[in-house]
PDB file of N, CA, C and O in Angstrom:
ATOM      1  N   MET M   1      47.013  40.073 138.888  1.00 43.00           N
ATOM      2  CA  MET M   1      47.683  40.660 138.317  1.00 43.00           C
ATOM      3  C   MET M   1      48.754  39.351 137.671  1.00 43.00           C
ATOM      4  O   MET M   1      49.837  38.961 138.428  1.00 43.00           O
ATOM      5  N   HIS M   2      48.571  39.292 135.868  1.00 46.00           N
ATOM      6  CA  HIS M   2      50.112  37.959 135.788  1.00 46.00           C
ATOM      7  C   HIS M   2      51.244  38.730 135.435  1.00 46.00           C
ATOM      8  O   HIS M   2      51.107  39.721 135.193  1.00 46.00           O
ATOM      9  N   GLU M   3      52.178  37.529 136.127  1.00 49.00           N
ATOM     10  CA  GLU M   3      53.392  38.749 135.580  1.00 49.00           C
ATOM     11  C   GLU M   3      53.790  38.154 134.287  1.00 49.00           C
ATOM     12  O   GLU M   3      53.610  37.204 134.196  1.00 49.00           O
ATOM     13  N   GLN M   4      54.486  38.989 133.520  1.00 47.00           N
ATOM     14  CA  GLN M   4      55.172  38.620 131.869  1.00 47.00           C
ATOM     15  C   GLN M   4      56.890  38.328 132.109  1.00 47.00           C
ATOM     16  O   GLN M   4      57.354  39.059 131.133  1.00 47.00           O
ATOM     17  N   ARG M   5      56.476  37.588 132.897  1.00 51.00           N
ATOM     18  CA  ARG M   5      57.992  37.193 133.261  1.00 51.00           C
ATOM     19  C   ARG M   5      58.382  35.861 131.783  1.00 51.00           C
ATOM     20  O   ARG M   5      59.704  35.042 131.938  1.00 51.00           O
ATOM     21  N   ALA M   6      57.525  35.065 131.061  1.00 47.00           N
ATOM     22  CA  ALA M   6      57.732  34.311 130.269  1.00 47.00           C
ATOM     23  C   ALA M   6      58.369  34.551 129.019  1.00 47.00           C
ATOM     24  O   ALA M   6      59.298  33.792 128.505  1.00 47.00           O
ATOM     25  N   LYS M   7      58.657  35.681 128.269  1.00 66.00           N
ATOM     26  CA  LYS M   7      59.197  36.050 127.330  1.00 66.00           C
ATOM     27  C   LYS M   7      59.778  37.496 128.052  1.00 66.00           C
ATOM     28  O   LYS M   7      59.832  37.843 128.495  1.00 66.00           O
ATOM     29  N   PRO M   8      61.100  37.104 127.334  1.00 75.00           N
ATOM     30  CA  PRO M   8      62.319  37.817 128.012  1.00 75.00           C
ATOM     31  C   PRO M   8      62.154  39.324 127.432  1.00 75.00           C
ATOM     32  O   PRO M   8      61.650  39.367 126.507  1.00 75.00           O
ATOM     33  N   ALA M   9      62.402  41.068 128.085  1.00 89.00           N
ATOM     34  CA  ALA M   9      63.147  41.429 127.461  1.00 89.00           C
ATOM     35  C   ALA M   9      63.797  42.166 126.287  1.00 89.00           C
ATOM     36  O   ALA M   9      64.830  41.574 125.983  1.00 89.00           O
ATOM     37  N   ALA M  10      63.252  42.308 125.716  1.00 95.00           N
ATOM     38  CA  ALA M  10      63.998  42.777 124.266  1.00 95.00           C
ATOM     39  C   ALA M  10      64.978  43.727 124.516  1.00 95.00           C
ATOM     40  O   ALA M  10      64.493  44.467 126.013  1.00 95.00           O
ATOM     41  N   THR M  11      65.975  44.071 123.712  1.00 96.00           N
ATOM     42  CA  THR M  11      67.037  44.953 123.759  1.00 96.00           C
ATOM     43  C   THR M  11      66.990  46.020 122.756  1.00 96.00           C
ATOM     44  O   THR M  11      67.436  45.266 121.652  1.00 96.00           O
ATOM     45  N   TYR M  12      67.300  47.226 123.069  1.00 98.00           N
ATOM     46  CA  TYR M  12      67.286  47.907 121.842  1.00 98.00           C
ATOM     47  C   TYR M  12      68.642  48.828 122.242  1.00 98.00           C
ATOM     48  O   TYR M  12      68.318  49.817 123.272  1.00 98.00           O
ATOM     49  N   ASP M  13      69.516  48.738 121.425  1.00 98.00           N
ATOM     50  CA  ASP M  13      70.866  49.123 121.060  1.00 98.00           C
ATOM     51  C   ASP M  13      70.391  50.796 120.644  1.00 98.00           C
ATOM     52  O   ASP M  13      70.241  51.122 119.992  1.00 98.00           O
ATOM     53  N   LEU M  14      71.237  51.732 121.735  1.00 98.00           N
ATOM     54  CA  LEU M  14      71.055  53.104 120.912  1.00 98.00           C
ATOM     55  C   LEU M  14      72.480  53.792 121.404  1.00 98.00           C
ATOM     56  O   LEU M  14      72.456  54.856 121.882  1.00 98.00           O
ATOM     57  N   LYS M  15      73.408  52.890 121.608  1.00 97.00           N
ATOM     58  CA  LYS M  15      74.935  53.312 121.780  1.00 97.00           C
ATOM     59  C   LYS M  15      75.184  53.798 120.814  1.00 97.00           C
ATOM     60  O   LYS M  15      75.058  53.918 119.833  1.00 97.00           O
ATOM     61  N   GLY M  16      75.688  54.937 120.812  1.00 98.00           N
ATOM     62  CA  GLY M  16      76.158  56.144 119.769  1.00 98.00           C
ATOM     63  C   GLY M  16      75.670  56.980 119.368  1.00 98.00           C
ATOM     64  O   GLY M  16      75.511  58.373 118.579  1.00 98.00           O
ATOM     65  N   LEU M  17      74.418  57.206 120.257  1.00 98.00           N
ATOM     66  CA  LEU M  17      73.206  58.233 119.788  1.00 98.00           C
ATOM     67  C   LEU M  17      73.157  59.515 120.380  1.00 98.00           C
ATOM     68  O   LEU M  17      73.420  58.312 122.241  1.00 98.00           O
ATOM     69  N   ASN M  18      73.237  60.821 120.630  1.00 96.00           N
ATOM     70  CA  ASN M  18      73.052  61.960 121.335  1.00 96.00           C
ATOM     71  C   ASN M  18      72.014  62.060 121.967  1.00 96.00           C
ATOM     72  O   ASN M  18      70.787  62.402 120.792  1.00 96.00           O
ATOM     73  N   CYS M  19      71.869  62.663 122.920  1.00 93.00           N
ATOM     74  CA  CYS M  19      70.776  63.687 123.495  1.00 93.00           C
ATOM     75  C   CYS M  19      69.895  64.500 121.799  1.00 93.00           C
ATOM     76  O   CYS M  19      71.022  64.222 121.424  1.00 93.00           O
ATOM     77  N   PRO M  20      69.101  64.074 121.405  1.00 95.00           N
ATOM     78  CA  PRO M  20      67.528  63.513 122.326  1.00 95.00           C
ATOM     79  C   PRO M  20      67.614  62.298 121.692  1.00 95.00           C
ATOM     80  O   PRO M  20      65.938  62.142 121.829  1.00 95.00           O
ATOM     81  N   LEU M  21      68.300  61.746 120.687  1.00 97.00           N
ATOM     82  CA  LEU M  21      67.160  60.661 120.076  1.00 97.00           C
ATOM     83  C   LEU M  21      67.417  59.377 120.889  1.00 97.00           C
ATOM     84  O   LEU M  21      66.859  58.641 120.539  1.00 97.00           O
ATOM     85  N   PRO M  22      68.228  59.125 121.590  1.00 97.00           N
ATOM     86  CA  PRO M  22      68.102  57.852 122.365  1.00 97.00           C
ATOM     87  C   PRO M  22      66.210  57.892 123.323  1.00 97.00           C
ATOM     88  O   PRO M  22      65.808  56.562 123.625  1.00 97.00           O
ATOM     89  N   VAL M  23      65.965  59.055 123.696  1.00 97.00           N
ATOM     90  CA  VAL M  23      64.319  59.457 123.834  1.00 97.00           C
ATOM     91  C   VAL M  23      63.007  59.322 122.993  1.00 97.00           C
ATOM     92  O   VAL M  23      62.280  58.348 122.887  1.00 97.00           O
ATOM     93  N   LEU M  24      63.896  59.741 121.726  1.00 97.00           N
ATOM     94  CA  LEU M  24      62.790  59.871 120.353  1.00 97.00           C
ATOM     95  C   LEU M  24      62.829  58.307 120.051  1.00 97.00           C
ATOM     96  O   LEU M  24      61.814  58.313 120.045  1.00 97.00           O
ATOM     97  N   LYS M  25      64.115  58.067 119.863  1.00 98.00           N
ATOM     98  CA  LYS M  25      63.730  56.251 119.132  1.00 98.00           C
ATOM     99  C   LYS M  25      63.303  55.480 120.753  1.00 98.00           C
ATOM    100  O   LYS M  25      62.350  54.319 119.930  1.00 98.00           O
ATOM    101  N   ALA M  26      63.497  55.529 121.710  1.00 98.00           N
ATOM    102  CA  ALA M  26      62.630  54.332 122.456  1.00 98.00           C
ATOM    103  C   ALA M  26      61.167  55.031 122.913  1.00 98.00           C
ATOM    104  O   ALA M  26      60.556  54.026 122.964  1.00 98.00           O
ATOM    105  N   ARG M  27      60.746  56.374 122.261  1.00 97.00           N
ATOM    106  CA  ARG M  27      59.182  56.697 122.706  1.00 97.00           C
ATOM    107  C   ARG M  27      58.528  55.826 121.613  1.00 97.00           C
ATOM    108  O   ARG M  27      57.844  55.161 121.770  1.00 97.00           O
ATOM    109  N   LYS M  28      59.347  55.782 120.326  1.00 97.00           N
ATOM    110  CA  LYS M  28      58.551  55.383 119.278  1.00 97.00           C
ATOM    111  C   LYS M  28      58.592  53.524 119.022  1.00 97.00           C
ATOM    112  O   LYS M  28      57.762  53.050 119.038  1.00 97.00           O
ATOM    113  N   ARG M  29      59.593  53.073 119.900  1.00 97.00           N
ATOM    114  CA  ARG M  29      59.953  51.740 119.911  1.00 97.00           C
ATOM    115  C   ARG M  29      58.600  51.702 120.830  1.00 97.00           C
ATOM    116  O   ARG M  29      57.870  50.253 120.770  1.00 97.00           O
ATOM    117  N   LEU M  30      58.317  52.183 122.320  1.00 97.00           N
ATOM    118  CA  LEU M  30      57.723  51.648 123.672  1.00 97.00           C
ATOM    119  C   LEU M  30      56.511  52.110 123.187  1.00 97.00           C
ATOM    120  O   LEU M  30      55.322  51.216 123.377  1.00 97.00           O
ATOM    121  N   ALA M  31      55.836  52.954 121.844  1.00 96.00           N
ATOM    122  CA  ALA M  31      54.776  52.859 121.251  1.00 96.00           C
ATOM    123  C   ALA M  31      53.790  51.918 120.862  1.00 96.00           C
ATOM    124  O   ALA M  31      52.721  51.627 120.472  1.00 96.00           O
ATOM    125  N   ALA M  32      54.850  50.862 120.229  1.00 96.00           N
ATOM    126  CA  ALA M  32      54.717  49.993 119.065  1.00 96.00           C
ATOM    127  C   ALA M  32      54.216  48.511 119.940  1.00 96.00           C
ATOM    128  O   ALA M  32      53.943  47.837 120.018  1.00 96.00           O
ATOM    129  N   MET M  33      54.258  48.767 121.491  1.00 96.00           N
ATOM    130  CA  MET M  33      54.983  48.014 122.169  1.00 96.00           C
ATOM    131  C   MET M  33      53.056  47.644 123.165  1.00 96.00           C
ATOM    132  O   MET M  33      52.584  48.863 122.811  1.00 96.00           O
ATOM    133  N   ARG M  34      53.265  46.444 123.648  1.00 95.00           N
ATOM    134  CA  ARG M  34      51.878  46.327 124.575  1.00 95.00           C
ATOM    135  C   ARG M  34      52.043  46.815 125.813  1.00 95.00           C
ATOM    136  O   ARG M  34      53.221  46.550 126.501  1.00 95.00           O
ATOM    137  N   PRO M  35      51.006  47.078 126.312  1.00 95.00           N
ATOM    138  CA  PRO M  35      51.207  48.047 127.873  1.00 95.00           C
ATOM    139  C   PRO M  35      51.719  47.105 128.328  1.00 95.00           C
ATOM    140  O   PRO M  35      51.365  45.609 128.847  1.00 95.00           O
ATOM    141  N   GLY M  36      53.002  47.083 129.473  1.00 96.00           N
ATOM    142  CA  GLY M  36      53.068  46.228 130.731  1.00 96.00           C
ATOM    143  C   GLY M  36      54.278  45.022 129.732  1.00 96.00           C
ATOM    144  O   GLY M  36      55.073  44.426 130.516  1.00 96.00           O
ATOM    145  N   ALA M  37      54.590  45.269 128.831  1.00 96.00           N
ATOM    146  CA  ALA M  37      55.555  44.825 127.944  1.00 96.00           C
ATOM    147  C   ALA M  37      56.834  45.738 127.446  1.00 96.00           C
ATOM    148  O   ALA M  37      57.091  46.537 128.771  1.00 96.00           O
ATOM    149  N   ARG M  38      58.638  45.114 128.232  1.00 96.00           N
ATOM    150  CA  ARG M  38      59.507  45.638 128.512  1.00 96.00           C
ATOM    151  C   ARG M  38      60.482  45.242 127.534  1.00 96.00           C
ATOM    152  O   ARG M  38      60.769  44.675 126.868  1.00 96.00           O
ATOM    153  N   LEU M  39      61.316  46.631 128.025  1.00 97.00           N
ATOM    154  CA  LEU M  39      62.602  46.795 127.003  1.00 97.00           C
ATOM    155  C   LEU M  39      64.039  47.227 127.151  1.00 97.00           C
ATOM    156  O   LEU M  39      63.744  48.347 128.151  1.00 97.00           O
ATOM    157  N   TRP M  40      64.608  46.885 127.404  1.00 97.00           N
ATOM    158  CA  TRP M  40      66.218  47.191 127.740  1.00 97.00           C
ATOM    159  C   TRP M  40      66.569  48.337 126.949  1.00 97.00           C
ATOM    160  O   TRP M  40      66.750  48.049 125.231  1.00 97.00           O
ATOM    161  N   LEU M  41      66.810  49.404 126.849  1.00 98.00           N
ATOM    162  CA  LEU M  41      67.724  50.985 126.500  1.00 98.00           C
ATOM    163  C   LEU M  41      69.293  50.894 126.734  1.00 98.00           C
ATOM    164  O   LEU M  41      69.177  50.713 128.187  1.00 98.00           O
ATOM    165  N   GLU M  42      69.790  50.510 125.825  1.00 98.00           N
ATOM    166  CA  GLU M  42      71.296  50.193 126.209  1.00 98.00           C
ATOM    167  C   GLU M  42      71.890  51.758 125.306  1.00 98.00           C
ATOM    168  O   GLU M  42      71.800  51.784 124.542  1.00 98.00           O
ATOM    169  N   THR M  43      72.757  52.905 126.488  1.00 98.00           N
ATOM    170  CA  THR M  43      72.919  53.688 126.347  1.00 98.00           C
ATOM    171  C   THR M  43      74.049  53.918 126.241  1.00 98.00           C
ATOM    172  O   THR M  43      75.231  53.704 127.252  1.00 98.00           O
ATOM    173  N   THR M  44      75.147  55.168 125.123  1.00 98.00           N
ATOM    174  CA  THR M  44      76.241  55.622 125.259  1.00 98.00           C
ATOM    175  C   THR M  44      76.344  56.982 125.861  1.00 98.00           C
ATOM    176  O   THR M  44      77.471  57.370 126.182  1.00 98.00           O
ATOM    177  N   ASP M  45      74.824  57.906 125.722  1.00 97.00           N
ATOM    178  CA  ASP M  45      75.123  59.061 125.480  1.00 97.00           C
ATOM    179  C   ASP M  45      75.294  59.812 127.643  1.00 97.00           C
ATOM    180  O   ASP M  45      74.100  58.870 128.790  1.00 97.00           O
ATOM    181  N   PRO M  46      75.833  59.935 128.011  1.00 95.00           N
ATOM    182  CA  PRO M  46      75.716  60.269 129.508  1.00 95.00           C
ATOM    183  C   PRO M  46      74.835  60.815 130.289  1.00 95.00           C
ATOM    184  O   PRO M  46      74.212  60.954 131.249  1.00 95.00           O
ATOM    185  N   LEU M  47      74.361  61.843 129.238  1.00 96.00           N
ATOM    186  CA  LEU M  47      73.078  62.057 129.184  1.00 96.00           C
ATOM    187  C   LEU M  47      71.539  61.494 129.512  1.00 96.00           C
ATOM    188  O   LEU M  47      70.735  62.404 130.402  1.00 96.00           O
ATOM    189  N   ALA M  48      71.599  60.575 129.068  1.00 97.00           N
ATOM    190  CA  ALA M  48      70.427  59.780 129.065  1.00 97.00           C
ATOM    191  C   ALA M  48      69.810  58.648 130.627  1.00 97.00           C
ATOM    192  O   ALA M  48      69.255  58.810 131.255  1.00 97.00           O
ATOM    193  N   VAL M  49      71.270  59.368 131.213  1.00 97.00           N
ATOM    194  CA  VAL M  49      70.531  59.075 133.565  1.00 97.00           C
ATOM    195  C   VAL M  49      69.310  60.101 133.904  1.00 97.00           C
ATOM    196  O   VAL M  49      69.539  59.788 134.564  1.00 97.00           O
ATOM    197  N   ILE M  50      70.178  61.463 133.011  1.00 97.00           N
ATOM    198  CA  ILE M  50      68.892  62.036 133.342  1.00 97.00           C
ATOM    199  C   ILE M  50      67.704  62.174 132.252  1.00 97.00           C
ATOM    200  O   ILE M  50      66.712  61.997 132.983  1.00 97.00           O
ATOM    201  N   ASP M  51      67.790  62.168 131.182  1.00 97.00           N
ATOM    202  CA  ASP M  51      66.473  61.801 130.387  1.00 97.00           C
ATOM    203  C   ASP M  51      65.914  60.677 129.901  1.00 97.00           C
ATOM    204  O   ASP M  51      64.465  60.967 130.588  1.00 97.00           O
ATOM    205  N   ILE M  52      66.574  59.515 130.525  1.00 98.00           N
ATOM    206  CA  ILE M  52      65.353  58.182 130.221  1.00 98.00           C
ATOM    207  C   ILE M  52      64.631  58.253 131.669  1.00 98.00           C
ATOM    208  O   ILE M  52      63.386  58.374 131.215  1.00 98.00           O
ATOM    209  N   PRO M  53      65.083  58.904 132.409  1.00 98.00           N
ATOM    210  CA  PRO M  53      64.371  58.729 133.961  1.00 98.00           C
ATOM    211  C   PRO M  53      62.907  59.541 133.865  1.00 98.00           C
ATOM    212  O   PRO M  53      62.060  59.781 133.762  1.00 98.00           O
ATOM    213  N   ALA M  54      63.483  60.779 133.178  1.00 98.00           N
ATOM    214  CA  ALA M  54      62.591  61.751 132.751  1.00 98.00           C
ATOM    215  C   ALA M  54      61.202  61.428 132.115  1.00 98.00           C
ATOM    216  O   ALA M  54      60.386  61.825 132.273  1.00 98.00           O
ATOM    217  N   PHE M  55      61.949  60.512 131.185  1.00 98.00           N
ATOM    218  CA  PHE M  55      60.773  60.250 129.747  1.00 98.00           C
ATOM    219  C   PHE M  55      60.214  59.744 130.212  1.00 98.00           C
ATOM    220  O   PHE M  55      58.748  59.535 130.547  1.00 98.00           O
ATOM    221  N   CYS M  56      60.343  58.860 131.261  1.00 98.00           N
ATOM    222  CA  CYS M  56      59.676  57.591 131.920  1.00 98.00           C
ATOM    223  C   CYS M  56      58.550  58.132 132.608  1.00 98.00           C
ATOM    224  O   CYS M  56      57.567  58.017 132.018  1.00 98.00           O
ATOM    225  N   ALA M  57      59.265  58.937 133.502  1.00 97.00           N
ATOM    226  CA  ALA M  57      57.877  59.256 134.372  1.00 97.00           C
ATOM    227  C   ALA M  57      56.495  60.461 133.497  1.00 97.00           C
ATOM    228  O   ALA M  57      55.661  60.694 133.796  1.00 97.00           O
ATOM    229  N   ASP M  58      57.389  61.277 132.839  1.00 97.00           N
ATOM    230  CA  ASP M  58      56.398  62.271 131.825  1.00 97.00           C
ATOM    231  C   ASP M  58      55.223  61.227 130.520  1.00 97.00           C
ATOM    232  O   ASP M  58      54.321  61.382 130.731  1.00 97.00           O
ATOM    233  N   ALA M  59      55.755  59.997 130.595  1.00 96.00           N
ATOM    234  CA  ALA M  59      55.273  59.203 129.376  1.00 96.00           C
ATOM    235  C   ALA M  59      54.548  58.459 130.188  1.00 96.00           C
ATOM    236  O   ALA M  59      53.246  57.625 129.499  1.00 96.00           O
ATOM    237  N   GLY M  60      54.093  57.828 131.375  1.00 97.00           N
ATOM    238  CA  GLY M  60      53.831  56.852 132.068  1.00 97.00           C
ATOM    239  C   GLY M  60      53.813  55.013 132.357  1.00 97.00           C
ATOM    240  O   GLY M  60      53.505  54.856 132.177  1.00 97.00           O
ATOM    241  N   HIS M  61      55.412  55.710 131.614  1.00 97.00           N
ATOM    242  CA  HIS M  61      56.667  54.352 132.101  1.00 97.00           C
ATOM    243  C   HIS M  61      56.899  53.987 133.187  1.00 97.00           C
ATOM    244  O   HIS M  61      57.181  55.118 133.935  1.00 97.00           O
ATOM    245  N   GLN M  62      57.004  52.738 133.692  1.00 97.00           N
ATOM    246  CA  GLN M  62      58.134  52.554 134.656  1.00 97.00           C
ATOM    247  C   GLN M  62      59.330  52.540 134.448  1.00 97.00           C
ATOM    248  O   GLN M  62      59.468  50.988 133.389  1.00 97.00           O
ATOM    249  N   LEU M  63      60.066  53.237 135.091  1.00 98.00           N
ATOM    250  CA  LEU M  63      61.620  52.514 134.760  1.00 98.00           C
ATOM    251  C   LEU M  63      61.903  51.642 135.902  1.00 98.00           C
ATOM    252  O   LEU M  63      62.090  52.350 137.532  1.00 98.00           O
ATOM    253  N   VAL M  64      62.664  50.163 135.442  1.00 97.00           N
ATOM    254  CA  VAL M  64      62.265  49.489 136.616  1.00 97.00           C
ATOM    255  C   VAL M  64      63.864  49.104 137.006  1.00 97.00           C
ATOM    256  O   VAL M  64      63.963  48.217 138.096  1.00 97.00           O
ATOM    257  N   GLU M  65      64.104  49.206 136.045  1.00 97.00           N
ATOM    258  CA  GLU M  65      66.110  48.701 136.446  1.00 97.00           C
ATOM    259  C   GLU M  65      66.677  50.131 136.082  1.00 97.00           C
ATOM    260  O   GLU M  65      66.454  50.726 134.490  1.00 97.00           O
ATOM    261  N   THR M  66      68.083  50.150 136.303  1.00 97.00           N
ATOM    262  CA  THR M  66      69.336  51.304 135.398  1.00 97.00           C
ATOM    263  C   THR M  66      70.524  50.549 136.555  1.00 97.00           C
ATOM    264  O   THR M  66      70.852  50.235 137.137  1.00 97.00           O
ATOM    265  N   ALA M  67      71.540  50.491 135.528  1.00 96.00           N
ATOM    266  CA  ALA M  67      72.262  49.316 135.327  1.00 96.00           C
ATOM    267  C   ALA M  67      73.585  50.840 134.813  1.00 96.00           C
ATOM    268  O   ALA M  67      73.718  50.575 133.553  1.00 96.00           O
ATOM    269  N   ALA M  68      75.068  50.794 135.303  1.00 96.00           N
ATOM    270  CA  ALA M  68      76.053  51.209 134.815  1.00 96.00           C
ATOM    271  C   ALA M  68      76.956  50.373 134.062  1.00 96.00           C
ATOM    272  O   ALA M  68      77.267  49.310 134.734  1.00 96.00           O
ATOM    273  N   VAL M  69      77.032  50.058 132.816  1.00 95.00           N
ATOM    274  CA  VAL M  69      77.968  49.032 132.667  1.00 95.00           C
ATOM    275  C   VAL M  69      78.941  49.781 131.468  1.00 95.00           C
ATOM    276  O   VAL M  69      78.940  50.894 131.355  1.00 95.00           O
ATOM    277  N   THR M  70      80.295  48.584 130.874  1.00 95.00           N
ATOM    278  CA  THR M  70      81.089  49.617 130.683  1.00 95.00           C
ATOM    279  C   THR M  70      80.922  50.639 129.389  1.00 95.00           C
ATOM    280  O   THR M  70      80.423  49.760 128.594  1.00 95.00           O
ATOM    281  N   GLY M  71      80.989  51.731 129.443  1.00 95.00           N
ATOM    282  CA  GLY M  71      80.653  52.620 128.764  1.00 95.00           C
ATOM    283  C   GLY M  71      79.806  53.181 128.439  1.00 95.00           C
ATOM    284  O   GLY M  71      79.468  54.108 127.470  1.00 95.00           O
ATOM    285  N   GLY M  72      78.802  53.035 129.415  1.00 97.00           N
ATOM    286  CA  GLY M  72      77.143  53.782 128.877  1.00 97.00           C
ATOM    287  C   GLY M  72      76.058  53.259 130.477  1.00 97.00           C
ATOM    288  O   GLY M  72      77.131  52.094 131.532  1.00 97.00           O
ATOM    289  N   HIS M  73      75.201  52.533 129.974  1.00 97.00           N
ATOM    290  CA  HIS M  73      74.326  53.027 130.888  1.00 97.00           C
ATOM    291  C   HIS M  73      72.956  51.683 130.230  1.00 97.00           C
ATOM    292  O   HIS M  73      72.801  51.663 128.673  1.00 97.00           O
ATOM    293  N   ARG M  74      72.371  50.843 131.077  1.00 98.00           N
ATOM    294  CA  ARG M  74      71.268  50.042 130.783  1.00 98.00           C
ATOM    295  C   ARG M  74      69.717  50.573 131.429  1.00 98.00           C
ATOM    296  O   ARG M  74      70.228  50.511 132.530  1.00 98.00           O
ATOM    297  N   PHE M  75      69.098  50.701 131.025  1.00 98.00           N
ATOM    298  CA  PHE M  75      67.905  51.305 131.997  1.00 98.00           C
ATOM    299  C   PHE M  75      66.581  49.912 131.074  1.00 98.00           C
ATOM    300  O   PHE M  75      66.706  50.023 129.610  1.00 98.00           O
ATOM    301  N   LEU M  76      66.121  49.554 132.312  1.00 97.00           N
ATOM    302  CA  LEU M  76      65.035  48.455 131.805  1.00 97.00           C
ATOM    303  C   LEU M  76      63.779  48.829 132.014  1.00 97.00           C
ATOM    304  O   LEU M  76      63.504  49.426 133.207  1.00 97.00           O
ATOM    305  N   VAL M  77      62.600  49.393 131.224  1.00 97.00           N
ATOM    306  CA  VAL M  77      61.642  50.385 130.923  1.00 97.00           C
ATOM    307  C   VAL M  77      60.186  49.039 130.592  1.00 97.00           C
ATOM    308  O   VAL M  77      60.426  48.781 130.219  1.00 97.00           O
ATOM    309  N   GLU M  78      58.991  49.729 131.532  1.00 97.00           N
ATOM    310  CA  GLU M  78      58.005  48.622 131.316  1.00 97.00           C
ATOM    311  C   GLU M  78      57.100  50.201 130.499  1.00 97.00           C
ATOM    312  O   GLU M  78      57.292  50.722 130.911  1.00 97.00           O
ATOM    313  N   ARG M  79      56.613  49.293 129.537  1.00 97.00           N
ATOM    314  CA  ARG M  79      55.415  50.261 129.262  1.00 97.00           C
ATOM    315  C   ARG M  79      54.373  50.581 129.529  1.00 97.00           C
ATOM    316  O   ARG M  79      53.793  49.590 130.135  1.00 97.00           O
ATOM    317  N   GLY M  80      53.800  51.641 129.856  1.00 96.00           N
ATOM    318  CA  GLY M  80      52.763  52.016 130.653  1.00 96.00           C
ATOM    319  C   GLY M  80      51.638  52.120 130.016  1.00 96.00           C
ATOM    320  O   GLY M  80      51.303  51.263 128.537  1.00 96.00           O
ATOM    321  N   ASN M  81      50.791  53.115 129.972  1.00 92.00           N
ATOM    322  CA  ASN M  81      48.999  52.200 129.961  1.00 92.00           C
ATOM    323  C   ASN M  81      48.743  53.467 128.959  1.00 92.00           C
ATOM    324  O   ASN M  81      47.877  53.059 128.039  1.00 92.00           O
ATOM    325  N   ALA M  82      49.021  54.437 128.830  1.00 72.00           N
ATOM    326  CA  ALA M  82      49.046  55.253 127.882  1.00 72.00           C
ATOM    327  C   ALA M  82      49.200  55.331 126.885  1.00 72.00           C
ATOM    328  O   ALA M  82      50.943  54.522 126.032  1.00 72.00           O
ATOM    329  N   ALA M  83      48.982  55.645 126.241  1.00 57.00           N
ATOM    330  CA  ALA M  83      49.156  55.906 124.037  1.00 57.00           C
ATOM    331  C   ALA M  83      50.952  56.502 124.103  1.00 57.00           C
ATOM    332  O   ALA M  83      51.046  57.337 124.433  1.00 57.00           O
TER     333      ALA M  83
END
C-alpha cells in the first residue's frame, strides 16, 4: 500500500460553528474526497472532541490525529472507503 505523503492534507476551517454543523459540513466535504485522502478539521466547538471521533467511527473514517490548539481543536481525518 503506498503512502499519500506527496500531497499535504487540506484544511477545513469550521471555527465558529456549533454542533451539529462541524460534523455535517465535514461529512459533506469528506464525501467529495477520494478514499485515503486526509483533511484537517479546525473547530472551536467544545463538543467537537466528542462529535468528530464519534462521526469518524460511525462513518468508517480514521481519526489520525487530534490536537488542542488555542481556542479550539484540530482533527486529522483520513477518508475511509465507505460512501
